[in-house]
XYZ file of C-alpha atoms in Angstrom:
633
model
C 43.731 -57.453 83.913
C 41.690 -54.371 84.314
C 39.040 -55.512 86.925
C 38.198 -52.122 88.315
C 37.259 -48.784 86.935
C 34.709 -47.885 83.880
C 35.304 -50.188 80.641
C 38.066 -48.414 78.232
C 35.355 -47.433 75.212
C 38.265 -47.035 72.849
C 39.499 -50.669 73.811
C 36.025 -52.265 72.995
C 36.258 -50.346 69.539
C 39.224 -51.676 68.612
C 38.834 -55.361 69.991
C 35.142 -54.949 67.822
C 37.309 -53.850 64.780
C 40.061 -56.884 65.662
C 37.313 -59.427 65.417
C 35.567 -58.089 61.930
C 32.737 -55.669 62.649
C 32.983 -52.256 60.233
C 31.943 -50.147 62.698
C 31.218 -49.554 66.726
C 29.351 -47.434 69.226
C 28.767 -47.330 72.681
C 25.407 -45.925 74.431
C 24.587 -45.064 78.070
C 22.167 -47.498 79.135
C 18.672 -45.424 79.806
C 15.064 -45.860 78.790
C 14.254 -44.757 75.391
C 10.978 -43.180 76.002
C 10.279 -41.056 72.674
C 11.459 -44.290 70.934
C 8.883 -46.140 72.843
C 6.328 -43.956 71.754
C 6.808 -43.446 68.532
C 6.613 -47.384 68.075
C 3.828 -47.876 69.979
C 1.955 -45.461 67.289
C 3.473 -47.869 64.304
C 1.477 -50.510 66.629
C -1.479 -48.530 67.253
C -1.896 -47.933 63.603
C -1.238 -51.306 62.015
C 2.443 -50.507 60.421
C 3.878 -53.793 62.052
C 1.205 -56.227 60.067
C 0.901 -59.448 61.579
C 3.928 -59.360 63.585
C 2.294 -59.525 66.559
C 5.230 -60.829 68.757
C 6.424 -56.396 68.238
C 3.385 -55.955 70.462
C 5.054 -58.208 73.351
C 7.624 -56.931 75.903
C 7.661 -53.354 74.559
C 9.848 -52.592 77.661
C 12.251 -54.847 76.579
C 12.952 -52.924 73.406
C 13.403 -49.406 74.882
C 14.624 -50.113 78.393
C 17.795 -52.859 78.538
C 17.617 -53.606 82.133
C 14.793 -55.266 81.632
C 17.077 -57.561 79.589
C 20.149 -57.490 81.522
C 19.547 -56.347 85.402
C 21.995 -53.410 86.051
C 22.532 -52.861 82.551
C 24.966 -49.689 82.414
C 26.223 -49.359 78.617
C 24.888 -50.359 75.670
C 27.611 -51.508 72.924
C 26.273 -51.681 69.338
C 28.083 -53.183 66.341
C 27.546 -53.203 62.654
C 28.690 -55.845 60.268
C 28.904 -54.742 56.616
C 27.690 -57.548 53.608
C 28.063 -55.302 50.862
C 29.398 -56.761 47.761
C 30.914 -56.467 44.610
C 29.650 -59.121 43.460
C 25.776 -60.066 41.597
C 23.695 -62.689 41.005
C 23.676 -64.117 37.653
C 20.116 -64.793 37.238
C 17.935 -61.595 36.075
C 14.166 -63.049 37.159
C 15.465 -64.260 40.781
C 16.915 -62.794 43.493
C 17.195 -62.685 47.354
C 18.409 -59.538 49.434
C 21.935 -58.715 49.982
C 21.738 -60.149 53.321
C 21.348 -63.498 52.568
C 24.484 -63.624 50.520
C 26.097 -64.382 53.556
C 26.241 -66.427 56.468
C 23.051 -66.299 58.332
C 23.953 -63.562 59.944
C 22.140 -64.012 63.338
C 24.663 -66.912 64.236
C 27.550 -65.154 62.374
C 27.250 -61.621 64.668
C 25.926 -63.670 67.343
C 29.506 -65.193 67.201
C 31.724 -62.398 66.793
C 29.842 -60.732 69.363
C 30.481 -63.813 71.936
C 34.079 -63.251 70.584
C 34.211 -59.404 71.721
C 32.505 -60.006 75.038
C 35.288 -63.045 75.616
C 37.382 -59.847 75.384
C 36.262 -57.797 77.852
C 35.749 -60.335 80.371
C 39.552 -61.395 79.748
C 40.085 -57.763 80.874
C 36.668 -57.536 83.089
C 35.912 -60.805 84.589
C 33.325 -59.697 86.807
C 31.257 -58.179 84.061
C 28.009 -59.213 83.454
C 27.018 -59.092 79.410
C 24.108 -60.384 77.033
C 24.240 -60.306 73.411
C 21.341 -60.264 70.854
C 21.019 -60.051 67.251
C 17.892 -60.099 66.282
C 16.744 -62.247 68.816
C 15.614 -60.616 71.754
C 13.271 -57.859 72.241
C 15.371 -55.124 72.261
C 15.089 -52.450 69.088
C 18.031 -52.402 67.734
C 17.969 -50.060 65.283
C 16.872 -47.631 67.516
C 20.100 -48.285 69.678
C 22.008 -47.918 66.657
C 20.777 -44.291 66.686
C 21.746 -43.703 70.215
C 25.091 -45.185 69.946
C 26.107 -43.165 66.610
C 26.318 -46.055 63.825
C 23.362 -45.496 62.553
C 20.695 -42.666 61.576
C 17.092 -42.807 60.957
C 17.051 -42.400 56.989
C 13.310 -42.802 54.710
C 13.561 -46.005 54.723
C 14.827 -47.692 57.294
C 18.751 -47.564 59.695
C 21.438 -45.553 57.121
C 24.740 -44.576 57.790
C 25.762 -41.146 56.072
C 29.175 -42.452 55.556
C 29.147 -46.186 55.640
C 25.404 -46.731 53.353
C 22.804 -49.193 54.911
C 23.922 -52.571 53.712
C 24.853 -54.117 57.020
C 23.431 -55.882 59.975
C 23.546 -55.191 63.857
C 24.510 -56.886 66.762
C 24.144 -55.574 70.641
C 25.900 -55.885 73.351
C 24.720 -55.236 77.166
C 27.211 -54.702 79.584
C 26.289 -53.894 83.456
C 29.155 -51.613 83.570
C 29.998 -47.905 82.666
C 32.198 -47.075 79.877
C 34.361 -43.997 80.318
C 32.818 -42.336 77.163
C 29.831 -43.072 75.251
C 29.030 -41.702 71.774
C 26.933 -39.214 70.656
C 23.150 -39.681 68.917
C 22.482 -39.582 65.127
C 18.588 -39.020 65.071
C 18.349 -38.418 61.484
C 20.229 -39.005 57.821
C 21.012 -35.894 56.399
C 18.727 -37.292 53.382
C 17.506 -33.822 52.929
C 14.954 -33.468 49.677
C 16.287 -36.790 48.261
C 13.127 -39.245 47.848
C 14.589 -41.724 45.494
C 13.970 -44.371 47.955
C 10.192 -43.559 48.337
C 10.020 -43.162 44.401
C 11.520 -46.870 44.011
C 9.521 -48.747 45.914
C 6.891 -50.697 43.719
C 4.416 -51.498 46.344
C 4.619 -47.403 48.120
C 5.462 -48.996 51.571
C 7.314 -46.006 52.016
C 4.671 -43.557 51.654
C 5.213 -42.212 54.715
C 8.523 -41.343 55.171
C 11.064 -42.260 58.081
C 8.328 -45.500 58.252
C 7.863 -48.422 56.540
C 4.528 -50.083 56.302
C 4.984 -53.390 56.655
C 1.671 -54.129 55.569
C 2.542 -53.006 52.099
C 6.449 -54.262 52.160
C 7.532 -56.914 49.790
C 10.330 -58.082 52.402
C 8.030 -58.691 55.068
C 5.099 -60.573 52.470
C 8.075 -63.217 51.724
C 9.770 -63.463 54.187
C 7.371 -62.794 57.690
C 3.550 -63.328 55.913
C 2.168 -66.728 57.047
C -0.299 -66.817 54.191
C 1.672 -64.351 51.617
C -0.001 -63.592 48.295
C 1.936 -65.444 45.454
C -0.047 -64.198 42.988
C 1.512 -60.337 44.006
C 4.741 -61.605 45.000
C 5.000 -62.878 41.582
C 5.502 -59.267 40.304
C 8.261 -58.709 41.917
C 12.028 -60.158 41.185
C 12.351 -60.649 44.887
C 11.927 -64.445 46.362
C 13.706 -63.627 49.867
C 13.705 -60.038 51.358
C 13.922 -56.926 48.998
C 16.621 -54.498 48.545
C 15.481 -52.065 46.197
C 15.115 -49.097 48.150
C 18.403 -49.517 49.640
C 19.870 -49.764 46.171
C 19.123 -46.706 44.630
C 20.081 -44.721 48.014
C 23.045 -42.615 47.302
C 24.934 -43.329 50.333
C 25.305 -46.920 48.863
C 27.000 -45.612 46.113
C 30.261 -45.261 47.832
C 32.958 -47.660 47.092
C 33.820 -49.060 50.753
C 37.694 -49.674 51.550
C 36.285 -53.669 52.929
C 34.084 -55.194 50.661
C 33.628 -59.163 51.324
C 36.256 -61.493 49.895
C 35.458 -64.170 47.930
C 35.071 -67.011 50.470
C 32.057 -65.141 51.979
C 29.828 -65.119 49.075
C 27.071 -67.763 48.778
C 27.060 -70.338 46.483
C 24.219 -69.446 45.211
C 24.878 -66.321 43.322
C 26.118 -68.296 40.043
C 22.898 -70.090 39.751
C 21.155 -69.050 36.257
C 17.436 -68.438 35.808
C 16.998 -72.509 34.644
C 18.781 -73.246 37.717
C 16.642 -71.594 40.308
C 13.802 -73.085 38.387
C 15.706 -76.473 38.685
C 15.776 -76.556 42.263
C 15.161 -79.581 44.141
C 15.079 -79.772 48.133
C 18.619 -81.389 48.171
C 19.657 -78.820 46.117
C 18.099 -76.732 48.184
C 19.761 -77.212 51.612
C 23.031 -77.727 49.558
C 23.105 -73.630 48.294
C 21.133 -71.937 51.274
C 22.527 -74.369 54.164
C 23.874 -71.287 56.448
C 22.185 -68.542 54.796
C 18.620 -66.652 56.718
C 17.055 -68.500 53.484
C 16.792 -71.715 55.297
C 14.473 -70.632 57.756
C 11.888 -70.360 54.817
C 10.670 -74.236 54.272
C 11.260 -75.634 50.855
C 8.108 -75.653 49.701
C 7.181 -72.115 50.021
C 10.260 -71.115 48.262
C 9.123 -73.372 45.223
C 5.614 -71.801 45.332
C 7.224 -68.461 44.734
C 9.175 -69.899 41.839
C 6.265 -71.284 40.342
C 4.132 -67.981 40.759
C 6.434 -66.256 39.058
C 6.876 -68.287 36.128
C 2.802 -68.580 35.954
C 3.392 -64.674 35.846
C 5.682 -64.808 32.913
C 3.678 -66.811 31.059
C 0.834 -64.270 31.371
C 3.413 -61.553 30.612
C 3.881 -63.565 27.148
C 0.391 -62.091 25.731
C 1.111 -61.138 22.391
C 0.075 -57.749 21.471
C -3.358 -57.951 19.736
C -3.807 -60.266 22.932
C -2.839 -57.690 25.620
C -5.633 -54.915 23.661
C -8.090 -56.752 23.263
C -7.827 -57.980 26.854
C -7.473 -54.288 28.603
C -10.515 -53.210 26.522
C -12.192 -55.675 27.866
C -11.800 -54.252 31.044
C -12.425 -50.579 29.895
C -15.774 -51.960 28.743
C -16.813 -53.828 32.010
C -15.684 -50.773 34.044
C -17.927 -48.274 31.446
C -20.428 -51.018 31.692
C -20.771 -50.692 35.597
C -20.844 -46.750 35.727
C -23.476 -46.996 33.215
C -25.914 -48.849 35.161
C -25.371 -46.388 37.835
C -28.055 -44.504 36.673
C -30.459 -46.376 36.987
C -29.764 -46.380 40.795
C -30.359 -42.536 41.035
C -33.418 -41.739 43.105
C -34.527 -39.502 45.966
C -31.325 -40.682 48.176
C -29.057 -38.598 45.812
C -31.367 -35.661 45.767
C -31.557 -35.439 49.559
C -27.656 -36.472 50.209
C -26.666 -33.238 47.743
C -29.673 -30.628 49.472
C -28.311 -31.641 52.510
C -24.540 -31.057 51.519
C -25.853 -27.466 50.255
C -27.167 -26.984 54.015
C -24.751 -28.225 55.432
C -23.631 -25.569 58.065
C -20.092 -27.758 58.906
C -17.811 -29.854 56.519
C -18.565 -33.023 54.393
C -16.286 -35.665 56.394
C -15.661 -38.384 53.766
C -14.178 -41.612 55.351
C -13.609 -45.426 53.938
C -11.141 -48.079 54.195
C -8.459 -50.170 51.536
C -9.233 -49.351 48.325
C -12.223 -46.858 49.324
C -10.396 -44.874 51.168
C -8.144 -43.888 48.182
C -11.379 -42.730 45.960
C -12.606 -41.128 49.444
C -9.256 -38.886 49.006
C -9.575 -38.120 45.698
C -13.544 -37.199 46.369
C -12.360 -35.011 49.238
C -10.088 -33.354 46.717
C -12.857 -32.457 44.081
C -15.155 -31.105 46.870
C -12.335 -28.897 48.132
C -11.733 -27.556 44.896
C -15.035 -26.637 43.585
C -16.551 -25.211 47.007
C -17.580 -27.856 49.014
C -15.102 -28.057 52.061
C -14.376 -31.271 52.936
C -12.185 -33.487 55.031
C -10.502 -36.978 54.366
C -10.603 -39.355 57.735
C -9.583 -42.904 57.775
C -11.882 -45.450 58.691
C -9.115 -47.541 60.798
C -7.460 -43.958 62.453
C -10.910 -43.024 63.106
C -11.732 -45.668 65.767
C -8.066 -45.206 67.171
C -8.360 -41.850 68.123
C -9.274 -39.596 64.842
C -13.116 -38.898 65.706
C -12.275 -35.721 67.359
C -11.949 -34.690 63.719
C -16.082 -34.842 63.258
C -18.321 -32.116 64.772
C -21.374 -31.791 65.185
C -22.464 -30.034 62.059
C -20.717 -32.012 60.081
C -21.954 -34.540 57.511
C -20.264 -38.255 56.984
C -20.027 -39.396 53.637
C -18.929 -43.143 53.601
C -17.483 -45.330 51.166
C -17.440 -48.990 51.600
C -18.239 -52.135 48.774
C -19.396 -54.481 51.690
C -20.645 -51.892 53.947
C -20.034 -54.414 57.019
C -15.957 -53.740 57.731
C -15.305 -54.263 61.385
C -14.294 -50.398 61.754
C -17.301 -49.201 59.853
C -19.285 -50.871 62.448
C -17.496 -49.506 65.252
C -17.993 -45.895 63.761
C -22.098 -46.202 63.108
C -23.047 -45.716 66.628
C -20.932 -42.662 67.095
C -22.098 -40.980 64.405
C -25.661 -41.788 65.580
C -24.669 -40.314 69.018
C -23.579 -37.522 67.718
C -26.329 -36.210 65.119
C -24.248 -36.773 62.140
C -25.953 -37.025 58.879
C -24.485 -40.355 57.187
C -24.374 -40.979 53.525
C -23.309 -43.795 52.504
C -22.065 -45.095 48.973
C -22.213 -48.813 49.091
C -22.200 -51.729 46.819
C -24.456 -53.722 48.994
C -27.638 -52.928 49.959
C -28.339 -55.498 52.812
C -25.310 -54.385 55.195
C -25.194 -52.676 57.770
C -23.768 -49.411 56.395
C -26.467 -49.350 54.260
C -29.362 -49.726 56.958
C -27.646 -47.400 59.021
C -27.651 -44.579 56.724
C -29.843 -41.674 56.543
C -29.381 -42.078 52.497
C -28.037 -44.644 50.482
C -26.232 -44.176 47.094
C -26.419 -47.722 45.740
C -22.977 -48.343 43.615
C -23.457 -51.963 43.298
C -21.893 -54.069 40.583
C -22.026 -57.268 39.200
C -18.731 -58.219 39.162
C -14.885 -56.805 38.907
C -13.419 -56.187 35.892
C -10.248 -57.713 37.371
C -9.141 -61.335 36.417
C -10.878 -63.990 39.070
C -12.762 -61.230 40.312
C -10.816 -60.384 43.033
C -9.355 -56.813 42.649
C -11.307 -53.646 43.459
C -11.963 -52.354 39.867
C -15.318 -51.652 38.618
C -16.376 -51.279 42.449
C -13.932 -48.530 42.894
C -14.631 -47.006 39.572
C -18.084 -46.636 40.488
C -17.645 -45.610 43.500
C -15.718 -42.763 42.101
C -18.109 -41.816 39.313
C -20.785 -41.369 42.516
C -18.467 -39.003 43.749
C -18.115 -37.103 40.840
C -21.877 -36.871 40.601
C -22.483 -35.498 43.727
C -19.503 -33.052 43.205
C -20.723 -32.289 39.972
C -24.140 -31.207 41.028
C -23.048 -29.237 43.555
C -20.799 -27.370 41.405
C -24.266 -26.349 39.053
C -26.161 -25.661 42.407
C -23.531 -23.339 43.954
C -22.996 -21.674 40.499
C -19.727 -22.305 40.797
C -17.438 -20.465 38.057
C -13.961 -20.808 36.040
C -13.020 -17.244 38.672
C -13.715 -19.404 41.599
C -12.256 -22.284 40.265
C -9.007 -20.262 39.655
C -9.193 -19.002 43.238
C -8.353 -22.277 44.744
C -6.227 -23.280 42.380
C -3.306 -20.965 42.557
C -0.395 -23.544 41.978
C -2.880 -25.085 39.077
C -2.564 -24.504 35.235
C -5.765 -22.349 35.834
C -4.453 -20.353 38.483
C -1.762 -19.871 36.898
C -2.815 -18.404 33.693
C -5.347 -15.747 35.765
C -2.284 -14.471 37.914
C 0.755 -15.151 36.428
C 2.810 -12.114 34.542
C 5.354 -10.677 32.720
C 7.529 -9.437 35.862
C 7.266 -12.803 37.490
C 9.395 -13.794 34.742
C 12.191 -11.722 33.224
C 13.595 -11.159 36.835
C 15.127 -15.216 36.394
C 16.969 -14.407 33.281
C 19.595 -12.326 32.162
C 19.350 -9.288 30.799
C 21.144 -9.432 27.614
C 21.450 -5.025 26.274
C 23.915 -3.700 23.570
C 23.993 -0.231 22.026
C 23.593 0.735 18.256
C 27.392 1.430 17.800
C 28.801 -1.622 19.803
C 30.849 -3.877 17.960
C 29.851 -7.173 16.502
C 32.318 -8.975 18.553
C 30.715 -7.413 21.593
C 27.166 -8.209 19.805
C 28.546 -12.301 20.030
C 29.881 -12.088 23.322
C 26.659 -10.604 24.776
C 24.528 -12.615 23.079
C 26.506 -15.979 23.932
C 27.136 -15.030 27.647
C 23.470 -14.127 28.210
C 22.481 -17.686 26.691
C 19.001 -16.191 25.593
C 19.653 -16.068 21.918
C 19.065 -12.427 21.529
C 19.859 -9.046 22.435
C 18.199 -5.960 22.990
C 19.716 -2.916 21.444
C 19.316 -0.072 23.939
C 19.414 3.754 23.238
C 18.635 6.295 26.527
C 16.728 3.266 28.210
C 14.872 2.344 25.235
C 15.018 -0.836 22.811
C 15.506 0.479 19.671
C 16.511 -3.010 18.198
C 16.585 -6.473 18.486
C 19.344 -8.879 17.069
C 18.960 -12.837 17.364
C 20.992 -15.666 16.755
C 19.224 -15.621 13.350
C 20.118 -11.995 12.569
C 24.024 -12.773 13.215
C 23.861 -16.078 10.603
C 22.065 -13.840 7.853
C 24.709 -11.267 8.745
C 27.646 -13.542 7.883
C 25.467 -14.728 4.741
C 25.513 -10.991 3.162
C 28.653 -9.399 4.482
C 32.289 -10.526 4.196
C 33.690 -8.447 6.841
C 30.997 -8.849 9.472
C 33.462 -7.900 12.668
C 33.714 -3.977 10.799
C 29.770 -3.861 11.603
C 27.953 -2.189 14.576
C 25.228 -3.202 16.137
C 22.765 -0.861 14.152
C 23.645 -2.163 10.658
C 22.517 -5.342 11.342
C 19.377 -5.019 14.131
C 15.870 -5.521 13.254
C 14.308 -1.948 14.370
C 10.728 -1.478 16.526
C 10.801 -4.988 18.221
C 8.154 -6.070 19.747
C 7.708 -5.358 23.151
C 5.415 -6.324 26.200
C 4.512 -4.175 29.446
C 5.806 -6.033 32.487
C 2.166 -5.929 33.899
C 1.127 -8.357 31.078
C -0.315 -11.539 31.585
C 2.025 -14.448 30.334
C -0.932 -16.364 29.010
C -1.203 -13.127 26.606
C 2.362 -12.684 26.131
C 2.234 -16.253 25.085
C -0.512 -15.307 22.368
C 1.429 -12.299 21.205
C 4.754 -14.948 20.618
C 2.571 -17.019 18.488
C 0.770 -14.265 16.570
C 3.908 -12.961 15.458
C 5.808 -15.931 15.635
C 8.639 -14.861 17.802
C 10.290 -16.747 20.467
C 11.620 -13.660 22.537
C 9.858 -10.367 23.339
C 11.427 -7.298 25.068
C 10.050 -6.415 28.903
C 8.974 -2.498 29.195
C 8.038 -0.430 32.121
C 5.715 2.796 31.845
C 7.965 4.671 30.665
C 9.033 2.439 27.913
C 12.233 1.480 29.822
C 14.200 -1.593 29.430
C 13.490 -4.372 31.880
C 14.520 -7.879 30.544
C 13.580 -10.724 28.070
C 11.429 -13.307 28.570
C 11.564 -16.940 26.289
C 8.415 -18.663 24.935
C 9.876 -21.633 27.299
C 9.489 -19.677 30.437
C 5.780 -19.872 29.603
C 5.776 -22.767 28.377
C 7.604 -24.575 31.666
C 5.429 -22.790 33.965
C 2.643 -24.894 32.053
C 0.382 -22.486 30.469
C 0.403 -23.534 26.607
């Protein structure tokens, strides 16, 4: 029994492995001030959705002493739940962590065993175990203890992947050694998780927006939108971003054995659909899924079945319905011409004369349309900035200066964020232009100029999703931008200047010299043997070589020339380059625009052209694909 002194880190980690944990790290207890600041920023911006419990006892998340007075060390353990098995159903799936016993119970029991081992050697040690059940931020402490790092979609480990759950053991005793933290994963440029998310919940890397997340809506949301969830395969939780992560493609040494696999994995599609409440309790009795009531589970399955019925529309029905949507949206946009009046004229004049910038704001789908309008303004000579209405009332109002004009987009014109924004704009003396679909709204009444984009109904089923209204806002924005282009005399050349990375910009600036340097420089002399010619063409992988004499191109040999030579010469290997070359091939100056080089290749029906300098010295070769891959056609 080792009562006095520090706890042995090595011994604790050995015990952790013995009871069944995959990994164990130990951090010195302290206040994680930086992590707390980031957390508060996320809460302030609403990334936690309706999980208001996260707003309570914030200190406890990052200060372990608030949970265990005198806490000196935070022991963090991970339990791997990855398994080689796969569910039989191809329509219904739950997150992998539900395939094992409810981790709240499983990990808690293992932690208590670990704590008992510590207390056996250190009887006076006080401790507290937590498994997703108290305020402590387990993911942040996992980072601090070195058993995880922040990946772009949440907690991950560079060697062990992300299919693990976390437990923490707080103790009031120092350890003889602590582990270094692992702040961020070495994800590098990889964005597979971000691109895989069907709802764009990972739009901001290293932060999950719960308001969009499928897992939040099917596990935490008190009033989920079953129609939206029916579009996804997952009934409980979501692993999409984890399944594509390269970290989880490794073969781990200890996958879960058969005894730990859940009973419901063999269920096929009809088995899920016929689940009774008794079956539900039987299959999920010891899993995390049981925390959700049977009625909710049943509702989601029924929603998915209804969605499947909709997806069985005949091809012609699909075309007919899509045509109906497009016609309704086109009709909504067409009716906007009747709303154009003096408000539009004065709005354009105000923007033309504006000494500041155009600040475009909105919320929800209107915010997305606003960002597009800003992009169009900036690319056509009207300086503009997008400001999200929700962020504006939480500190971003400083973006707006006195000389700026504010364009506010809203279908209803009565959202709380806009209601808070309007008094500030009036006090600040800014011109307010409203693009609004409700002429009796607060925004319409308070704006200096109102651009009416009212629609009679949405083109979407049930008249719910913003479709026609979003298209109307976009059309009004394009009408504004296009009118401003006309009034400014904005030319094609002006457009190219602000699009150096776009196709037009590349067409006006990309030169031959920017391309040939990326290629090898195939070159032979007139008296080079055919064997060397073949090796040069094959080795430089451009399908051609220049025949060079005194630094200048005197001929060209292509793959086609070689094939023709084989047909006409029985002993081709006795020939030299000059015997089969095409004399005086086409050349082009290095300063020539790439678009002109492309046209020259088209005119002469060639795929390669040799590049020369002022002295007609051979510099290299470009292939037609070099130009096309730059987006120039």
